CSV table of N, CA and C in Angstrom, one decimal:
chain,number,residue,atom,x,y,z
A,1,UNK,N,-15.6,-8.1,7.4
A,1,UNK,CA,-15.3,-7.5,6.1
A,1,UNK,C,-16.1,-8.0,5.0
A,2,UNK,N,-17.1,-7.2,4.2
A,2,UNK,CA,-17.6,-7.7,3.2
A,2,UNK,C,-17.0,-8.3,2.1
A,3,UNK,N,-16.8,-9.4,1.3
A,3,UNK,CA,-15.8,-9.7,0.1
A,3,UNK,C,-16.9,-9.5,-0.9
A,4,UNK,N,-16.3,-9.1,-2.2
A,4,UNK,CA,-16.5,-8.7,-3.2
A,4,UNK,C,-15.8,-9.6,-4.4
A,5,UNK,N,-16.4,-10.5,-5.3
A,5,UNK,CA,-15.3,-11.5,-6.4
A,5,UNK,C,-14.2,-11.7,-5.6
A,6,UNK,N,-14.3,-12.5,-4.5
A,6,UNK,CA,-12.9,-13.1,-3.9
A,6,UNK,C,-12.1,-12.2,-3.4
A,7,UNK,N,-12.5,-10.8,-3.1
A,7,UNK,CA,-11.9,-9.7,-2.9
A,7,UNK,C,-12.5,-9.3,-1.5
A,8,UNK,N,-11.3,-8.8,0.3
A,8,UNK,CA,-12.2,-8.8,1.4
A,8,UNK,C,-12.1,-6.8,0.7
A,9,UNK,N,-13.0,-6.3,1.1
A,9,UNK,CA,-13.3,-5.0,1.0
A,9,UNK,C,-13.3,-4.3,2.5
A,10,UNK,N,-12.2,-3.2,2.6
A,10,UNK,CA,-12.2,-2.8,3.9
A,10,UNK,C,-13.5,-2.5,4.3
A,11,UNK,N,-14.0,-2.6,6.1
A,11,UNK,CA,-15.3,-2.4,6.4
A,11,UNK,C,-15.5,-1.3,6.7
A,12,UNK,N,-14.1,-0.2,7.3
A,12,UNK,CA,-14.5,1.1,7.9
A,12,UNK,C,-13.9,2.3,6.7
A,13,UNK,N,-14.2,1.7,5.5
A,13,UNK,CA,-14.4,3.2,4.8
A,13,UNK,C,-15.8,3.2,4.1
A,14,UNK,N,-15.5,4.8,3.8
A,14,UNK,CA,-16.9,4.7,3.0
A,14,UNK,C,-16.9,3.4,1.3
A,15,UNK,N,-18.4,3.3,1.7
A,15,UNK,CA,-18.9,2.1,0.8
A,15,UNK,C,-17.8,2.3,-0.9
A,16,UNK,N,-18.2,3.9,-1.1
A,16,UNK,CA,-17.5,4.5,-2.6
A,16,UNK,C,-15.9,4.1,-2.6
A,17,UNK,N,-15.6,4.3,-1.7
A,17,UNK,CA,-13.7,3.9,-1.5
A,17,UNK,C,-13.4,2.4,-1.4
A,18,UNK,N,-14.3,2.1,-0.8
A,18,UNK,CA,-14.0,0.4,-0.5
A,18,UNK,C,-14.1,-0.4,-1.4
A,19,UNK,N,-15.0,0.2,-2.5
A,19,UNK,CA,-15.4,-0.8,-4.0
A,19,UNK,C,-13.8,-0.4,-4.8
A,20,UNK,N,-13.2,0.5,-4.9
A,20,UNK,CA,-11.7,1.0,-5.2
A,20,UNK,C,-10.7,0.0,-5.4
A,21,UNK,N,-11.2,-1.0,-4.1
A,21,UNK,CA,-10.3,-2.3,-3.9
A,21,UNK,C,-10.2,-2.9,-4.7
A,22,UNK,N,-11.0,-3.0,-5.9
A,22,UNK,CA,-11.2,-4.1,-6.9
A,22,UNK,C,-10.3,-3.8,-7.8
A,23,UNK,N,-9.6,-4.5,-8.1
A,23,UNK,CA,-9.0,-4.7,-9.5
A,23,UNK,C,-10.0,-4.3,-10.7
A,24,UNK,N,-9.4,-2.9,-11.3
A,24,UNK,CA,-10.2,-2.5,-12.4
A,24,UNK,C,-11.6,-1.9,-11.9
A,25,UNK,N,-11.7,-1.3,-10.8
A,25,UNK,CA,-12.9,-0.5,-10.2
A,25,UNK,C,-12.1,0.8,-9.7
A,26,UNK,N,-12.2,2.0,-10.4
A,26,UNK,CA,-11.9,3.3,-9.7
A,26,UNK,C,-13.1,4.3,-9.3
A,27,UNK,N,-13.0,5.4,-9.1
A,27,UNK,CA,-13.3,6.4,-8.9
A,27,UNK,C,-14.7,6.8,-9.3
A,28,UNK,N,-15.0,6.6,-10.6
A,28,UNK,CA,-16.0,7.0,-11.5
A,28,UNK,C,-16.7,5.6,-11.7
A,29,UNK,N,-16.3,4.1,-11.4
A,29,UNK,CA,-16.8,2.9,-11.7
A,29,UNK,C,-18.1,2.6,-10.5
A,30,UNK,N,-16.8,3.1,-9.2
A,30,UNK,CA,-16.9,2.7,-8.1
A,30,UNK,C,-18.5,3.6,-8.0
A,31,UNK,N,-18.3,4.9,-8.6
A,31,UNK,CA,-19.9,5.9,-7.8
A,31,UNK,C,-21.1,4.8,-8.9
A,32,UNK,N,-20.6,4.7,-10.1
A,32,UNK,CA,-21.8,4.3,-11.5
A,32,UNK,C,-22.5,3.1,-10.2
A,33,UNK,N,-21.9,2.3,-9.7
A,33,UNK,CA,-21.8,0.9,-9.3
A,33,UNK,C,-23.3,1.4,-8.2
A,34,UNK,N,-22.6,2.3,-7.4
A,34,UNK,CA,-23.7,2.6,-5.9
A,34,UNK,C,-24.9,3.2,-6.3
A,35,UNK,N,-24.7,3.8,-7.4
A,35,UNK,CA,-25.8,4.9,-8.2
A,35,UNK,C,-26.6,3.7,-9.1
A,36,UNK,N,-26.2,3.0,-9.7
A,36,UNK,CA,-26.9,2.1,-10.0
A,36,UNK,C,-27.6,0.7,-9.1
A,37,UNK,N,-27.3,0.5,-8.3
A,37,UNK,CA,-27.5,-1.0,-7.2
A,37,UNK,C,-28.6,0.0,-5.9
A,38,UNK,N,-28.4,1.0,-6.2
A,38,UNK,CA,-29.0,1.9,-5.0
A,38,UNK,C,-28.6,2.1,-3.9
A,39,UNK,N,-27.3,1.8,-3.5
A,39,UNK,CA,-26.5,2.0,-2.3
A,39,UNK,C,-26.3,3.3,-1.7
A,40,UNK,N,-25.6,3.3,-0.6
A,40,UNK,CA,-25.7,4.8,0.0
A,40,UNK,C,-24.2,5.0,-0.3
A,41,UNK,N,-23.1,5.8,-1.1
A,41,UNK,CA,-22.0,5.2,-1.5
A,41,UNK,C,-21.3,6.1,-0.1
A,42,UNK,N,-22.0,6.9,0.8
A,42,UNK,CA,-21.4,7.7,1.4
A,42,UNK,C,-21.1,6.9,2.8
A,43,UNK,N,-21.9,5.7,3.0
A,43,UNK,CA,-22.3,4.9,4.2
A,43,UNK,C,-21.3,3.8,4.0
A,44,UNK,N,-20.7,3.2,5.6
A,44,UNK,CA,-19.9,2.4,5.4
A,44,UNK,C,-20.2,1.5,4.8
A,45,UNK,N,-19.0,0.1,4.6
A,45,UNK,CA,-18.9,-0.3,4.4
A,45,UNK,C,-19.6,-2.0,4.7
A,46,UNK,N,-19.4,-1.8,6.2
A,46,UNK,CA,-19.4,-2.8,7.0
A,46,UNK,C,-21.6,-2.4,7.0
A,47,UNK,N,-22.0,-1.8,6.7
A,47,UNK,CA,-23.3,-1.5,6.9
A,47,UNK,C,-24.4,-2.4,5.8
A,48,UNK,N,-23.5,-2.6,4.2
A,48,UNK,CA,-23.9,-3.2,3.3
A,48,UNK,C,-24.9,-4.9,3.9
A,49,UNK,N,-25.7,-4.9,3.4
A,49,UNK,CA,-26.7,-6.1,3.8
A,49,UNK,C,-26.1,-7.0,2.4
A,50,UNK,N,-26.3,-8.5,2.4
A,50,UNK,CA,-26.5,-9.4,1.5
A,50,UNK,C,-26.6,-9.1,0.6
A,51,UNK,N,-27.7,-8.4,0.6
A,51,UNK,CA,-29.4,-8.1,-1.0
A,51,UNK,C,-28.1,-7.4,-1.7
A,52,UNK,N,-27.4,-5.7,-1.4
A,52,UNK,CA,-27.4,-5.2,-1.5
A,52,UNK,C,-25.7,-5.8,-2.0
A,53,UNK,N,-24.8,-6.3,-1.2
A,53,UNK,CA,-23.6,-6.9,-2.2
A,53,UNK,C,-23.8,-7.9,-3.4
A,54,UNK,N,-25.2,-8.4,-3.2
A,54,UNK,CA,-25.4,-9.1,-4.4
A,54,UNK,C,-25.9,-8.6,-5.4
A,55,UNK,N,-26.2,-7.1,-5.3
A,55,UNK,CA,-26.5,-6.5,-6.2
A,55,UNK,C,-25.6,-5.8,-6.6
A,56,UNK,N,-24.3,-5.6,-6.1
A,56,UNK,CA,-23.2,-5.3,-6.8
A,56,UNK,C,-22.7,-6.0,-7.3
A,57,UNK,N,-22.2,-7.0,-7.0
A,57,UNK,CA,-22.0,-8.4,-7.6
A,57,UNK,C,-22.4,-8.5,-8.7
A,58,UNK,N,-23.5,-8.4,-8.9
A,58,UNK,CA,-24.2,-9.1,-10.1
A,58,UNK,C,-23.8,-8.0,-11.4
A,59,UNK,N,-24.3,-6.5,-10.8
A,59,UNK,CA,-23.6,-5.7,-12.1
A,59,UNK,C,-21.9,-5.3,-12.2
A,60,UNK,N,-21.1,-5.8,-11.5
A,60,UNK,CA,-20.1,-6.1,-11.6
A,60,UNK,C,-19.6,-7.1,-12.6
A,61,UNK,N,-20.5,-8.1,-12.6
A,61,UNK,CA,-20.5,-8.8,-13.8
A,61,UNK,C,-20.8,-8.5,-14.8
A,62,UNK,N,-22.4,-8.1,-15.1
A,62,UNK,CA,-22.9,-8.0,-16.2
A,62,UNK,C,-22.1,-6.8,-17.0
A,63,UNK,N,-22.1,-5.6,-16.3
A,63,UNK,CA,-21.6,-4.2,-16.7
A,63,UNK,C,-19.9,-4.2,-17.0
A,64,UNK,N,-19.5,-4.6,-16.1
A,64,UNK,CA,-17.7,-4.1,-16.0
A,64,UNK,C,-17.1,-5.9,-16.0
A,65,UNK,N,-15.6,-5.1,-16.9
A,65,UNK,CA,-15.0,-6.0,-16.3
A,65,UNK,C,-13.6,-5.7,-15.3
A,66,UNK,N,-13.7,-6.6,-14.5
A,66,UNK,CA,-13.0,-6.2,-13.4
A,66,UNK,C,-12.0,-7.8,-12.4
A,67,UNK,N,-11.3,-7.4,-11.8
A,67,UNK,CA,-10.4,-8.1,-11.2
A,67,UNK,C,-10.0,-9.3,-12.1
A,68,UNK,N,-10.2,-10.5,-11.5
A,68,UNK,CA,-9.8,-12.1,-12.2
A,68,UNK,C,-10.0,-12.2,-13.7
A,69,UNK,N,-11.1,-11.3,-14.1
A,69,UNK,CA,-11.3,-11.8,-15.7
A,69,UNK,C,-10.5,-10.5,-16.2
A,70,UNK,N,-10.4,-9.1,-15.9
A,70,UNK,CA,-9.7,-8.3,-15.9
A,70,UNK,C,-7.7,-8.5,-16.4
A,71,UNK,N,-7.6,-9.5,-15.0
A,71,UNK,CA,-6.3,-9.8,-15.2
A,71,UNK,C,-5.7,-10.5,-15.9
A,72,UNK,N,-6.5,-11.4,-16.5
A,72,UNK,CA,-6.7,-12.7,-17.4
A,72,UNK,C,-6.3,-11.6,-18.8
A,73,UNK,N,-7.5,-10.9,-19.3
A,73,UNK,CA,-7.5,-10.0,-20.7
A,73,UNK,C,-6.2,-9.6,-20.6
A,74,UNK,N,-5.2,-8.5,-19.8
A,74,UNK,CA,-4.5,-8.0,-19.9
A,74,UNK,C,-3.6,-8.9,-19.9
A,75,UNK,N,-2.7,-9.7,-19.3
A,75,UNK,CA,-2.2,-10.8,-19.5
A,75,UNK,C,-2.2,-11.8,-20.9
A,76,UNK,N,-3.4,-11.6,-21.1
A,76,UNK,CA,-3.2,-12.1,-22.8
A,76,UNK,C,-3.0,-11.5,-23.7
A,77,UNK,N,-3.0,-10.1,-23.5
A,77,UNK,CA,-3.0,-9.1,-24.6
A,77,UNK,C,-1.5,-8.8,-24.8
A,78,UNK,N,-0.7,-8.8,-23.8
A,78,UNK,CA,1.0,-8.7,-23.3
A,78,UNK,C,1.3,-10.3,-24.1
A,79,UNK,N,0.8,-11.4,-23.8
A,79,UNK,CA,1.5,-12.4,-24.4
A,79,UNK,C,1.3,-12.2,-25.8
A,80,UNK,N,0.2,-12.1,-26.1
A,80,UNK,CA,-0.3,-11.8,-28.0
A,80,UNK,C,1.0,-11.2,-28.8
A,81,UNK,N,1.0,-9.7,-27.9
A,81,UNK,CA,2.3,-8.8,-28.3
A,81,UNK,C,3.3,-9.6,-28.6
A,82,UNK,N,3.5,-10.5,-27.5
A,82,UNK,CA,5.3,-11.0,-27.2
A,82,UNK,C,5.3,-12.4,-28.4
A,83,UNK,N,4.1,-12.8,-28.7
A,83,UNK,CA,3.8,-13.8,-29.8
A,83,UNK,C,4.2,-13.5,-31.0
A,84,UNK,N,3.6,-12.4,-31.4
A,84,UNK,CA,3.7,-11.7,-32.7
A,84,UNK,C,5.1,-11.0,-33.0
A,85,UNK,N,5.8,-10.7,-31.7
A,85,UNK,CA,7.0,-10.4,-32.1
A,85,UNK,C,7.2,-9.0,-32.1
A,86,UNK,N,6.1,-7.9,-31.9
A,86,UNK,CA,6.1,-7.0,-31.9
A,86,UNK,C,6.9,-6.0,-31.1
A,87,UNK,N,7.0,-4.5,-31.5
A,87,UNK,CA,8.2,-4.0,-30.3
A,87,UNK,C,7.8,-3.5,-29.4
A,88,UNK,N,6.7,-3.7,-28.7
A,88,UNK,CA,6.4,-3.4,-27.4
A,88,UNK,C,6.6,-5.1,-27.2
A,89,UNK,N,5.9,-6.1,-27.7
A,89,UNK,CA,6.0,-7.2,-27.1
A,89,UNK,C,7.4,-7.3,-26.8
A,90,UNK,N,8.7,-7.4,-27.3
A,90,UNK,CA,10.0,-7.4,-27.2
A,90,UNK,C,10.3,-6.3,-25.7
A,91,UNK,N,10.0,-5.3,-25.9
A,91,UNK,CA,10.1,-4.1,-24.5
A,91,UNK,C,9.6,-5.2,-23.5
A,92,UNK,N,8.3,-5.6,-23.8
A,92,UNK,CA,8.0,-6.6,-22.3
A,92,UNK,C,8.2,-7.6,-21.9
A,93,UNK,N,9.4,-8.6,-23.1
A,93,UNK,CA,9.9,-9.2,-22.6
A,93,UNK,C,11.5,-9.4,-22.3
A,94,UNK,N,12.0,-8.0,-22.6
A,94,UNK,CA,13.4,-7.2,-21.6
A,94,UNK,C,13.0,-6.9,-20.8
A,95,UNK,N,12.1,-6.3,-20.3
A,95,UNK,CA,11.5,-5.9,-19.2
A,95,UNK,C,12.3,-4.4,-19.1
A,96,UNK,N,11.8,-4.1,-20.4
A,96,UNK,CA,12.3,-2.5,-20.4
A,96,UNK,C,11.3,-1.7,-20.4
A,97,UNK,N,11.0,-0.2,-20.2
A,97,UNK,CA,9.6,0.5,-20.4
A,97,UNK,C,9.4,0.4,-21.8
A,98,UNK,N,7.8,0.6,-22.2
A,98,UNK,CA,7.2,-0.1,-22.9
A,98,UNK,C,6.7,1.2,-23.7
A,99,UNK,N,6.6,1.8,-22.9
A,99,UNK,CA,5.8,3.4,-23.8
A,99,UNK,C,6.6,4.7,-24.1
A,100,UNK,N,7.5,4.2,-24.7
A,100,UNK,CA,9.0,5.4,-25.2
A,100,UNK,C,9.3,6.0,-24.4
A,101,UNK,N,9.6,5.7,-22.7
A,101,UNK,CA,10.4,6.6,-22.2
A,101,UNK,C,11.6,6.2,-22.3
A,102,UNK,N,12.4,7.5,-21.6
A,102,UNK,CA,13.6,6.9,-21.7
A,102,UNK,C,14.9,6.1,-21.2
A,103,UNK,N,15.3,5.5,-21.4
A,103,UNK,CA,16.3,4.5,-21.1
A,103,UNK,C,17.5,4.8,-20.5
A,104,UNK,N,18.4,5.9,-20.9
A,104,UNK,CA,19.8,6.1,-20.4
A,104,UNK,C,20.0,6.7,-19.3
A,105,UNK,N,19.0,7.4,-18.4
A,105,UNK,CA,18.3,7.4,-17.1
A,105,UNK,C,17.3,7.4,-16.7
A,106,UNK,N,17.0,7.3,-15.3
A,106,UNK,CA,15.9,6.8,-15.0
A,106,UNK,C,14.9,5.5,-15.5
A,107,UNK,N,14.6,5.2,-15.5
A,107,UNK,CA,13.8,3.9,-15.8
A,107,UNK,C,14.1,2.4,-14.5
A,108,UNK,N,14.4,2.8,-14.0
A,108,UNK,CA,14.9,2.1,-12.7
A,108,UNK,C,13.9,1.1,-12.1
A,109,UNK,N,12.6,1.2,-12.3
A,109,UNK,CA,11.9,0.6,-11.8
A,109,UNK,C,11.3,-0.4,-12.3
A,110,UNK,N,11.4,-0.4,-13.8
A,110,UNK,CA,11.5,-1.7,-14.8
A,110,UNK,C,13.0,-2.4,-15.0
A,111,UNK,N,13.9,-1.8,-14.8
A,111,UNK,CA,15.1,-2.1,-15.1
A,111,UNK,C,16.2,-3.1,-13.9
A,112,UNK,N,15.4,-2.1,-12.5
A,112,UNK,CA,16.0,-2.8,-11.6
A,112,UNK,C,17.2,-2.3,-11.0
A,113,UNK,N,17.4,-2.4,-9.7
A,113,UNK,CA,18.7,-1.9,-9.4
A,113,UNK,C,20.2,-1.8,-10.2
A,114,UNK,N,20.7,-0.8,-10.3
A,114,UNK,CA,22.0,-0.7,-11.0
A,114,UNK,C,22.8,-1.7,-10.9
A,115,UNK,N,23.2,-2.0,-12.1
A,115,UNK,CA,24.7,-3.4,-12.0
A,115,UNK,C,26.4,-2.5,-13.0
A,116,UNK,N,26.8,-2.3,-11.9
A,116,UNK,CA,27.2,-1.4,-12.2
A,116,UNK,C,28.8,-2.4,-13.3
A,117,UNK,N,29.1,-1.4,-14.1
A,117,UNK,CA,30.1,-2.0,-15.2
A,117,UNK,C,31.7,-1.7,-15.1
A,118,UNK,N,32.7,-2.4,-15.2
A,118,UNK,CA,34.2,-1.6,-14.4
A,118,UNK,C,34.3,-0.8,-15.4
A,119,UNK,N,34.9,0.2,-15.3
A,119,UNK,CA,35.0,1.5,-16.1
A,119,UNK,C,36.2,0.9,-16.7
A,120,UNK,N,36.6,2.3,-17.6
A,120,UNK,CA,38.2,1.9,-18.6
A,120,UNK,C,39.0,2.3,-17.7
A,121,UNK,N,40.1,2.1,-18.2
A,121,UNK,CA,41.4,2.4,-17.2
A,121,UNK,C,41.8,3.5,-17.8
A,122,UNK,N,42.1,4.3,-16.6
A,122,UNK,CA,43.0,6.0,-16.5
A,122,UNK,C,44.0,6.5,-17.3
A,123,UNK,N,44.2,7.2,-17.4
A,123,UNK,CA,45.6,7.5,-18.4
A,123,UNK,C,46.8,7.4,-17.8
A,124,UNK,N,47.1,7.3,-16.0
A,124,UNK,CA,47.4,7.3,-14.9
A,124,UNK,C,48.2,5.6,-15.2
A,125,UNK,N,47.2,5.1,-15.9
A,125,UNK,CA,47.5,3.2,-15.5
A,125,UNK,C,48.0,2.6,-16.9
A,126,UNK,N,48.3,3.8,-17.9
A,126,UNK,CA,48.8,3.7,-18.7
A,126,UNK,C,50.2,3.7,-19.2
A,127,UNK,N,51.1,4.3,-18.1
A,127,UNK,CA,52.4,4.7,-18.4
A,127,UNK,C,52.9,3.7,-17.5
């Protein structure tokens, strides 16, 4: 498996898919990258020579940012918010959604499984 910034990159896809793996490398990064270093983006993975990861490598660096320093920025940018006090920083640290959806259903997957609350009592448990 070729690794890429501490990253293993699968060997049996094509070269264009396999760079995908990277944190902060998609679709349109992933072709600039082959198109620029002179790779075959259509050829596997496992085919790439030395020369030829270290010339991704290198404009990986220079050009993009991506994975480790990638996750670093974003991660700081989330604490800044939560520093300042702001009301997205506050959303992300409820760990509620953060970009005005909405809350009274669905949101389940920031929110977390249901905890469910005892209801009122019946008119039944009244008399």
């Amino acid at each position: 498996m070729p690794r890429l910034m501490g990253v293993d990159i699968p060997s049996e896809k094509k070269t264009v898919f396999s760079l995908q793996y990277l944190y902060g490398v998609g679709s349109r990064v992933a072709r600039e990258l082959c198109h620029k270093a002179g790779v075959d983006p259509m050829g596997k993975a496992r085919d790439l020579h030395e020369d030829e990861l270290a010339r991704i490598a290198a404009l990986l660096d220079k050009d993009y940012v991506a994975e480790g320093q990638l996750r670093r920025q974003v991660a700081q940018n989330i604490s800044r918010l939560k520093d300042i006090g702001s009301y997205r920083g506050l959303r992300h640290r409820r760990g509620l959604p953060v970009r005005g959806q909405r809350t009274r259903t669905n949101a389940r997957t920031r929110k977390g499984p249901k905890k469910t609350v005892a209801g009122k009592k019946g008119v039944k448990d009244l008399k």
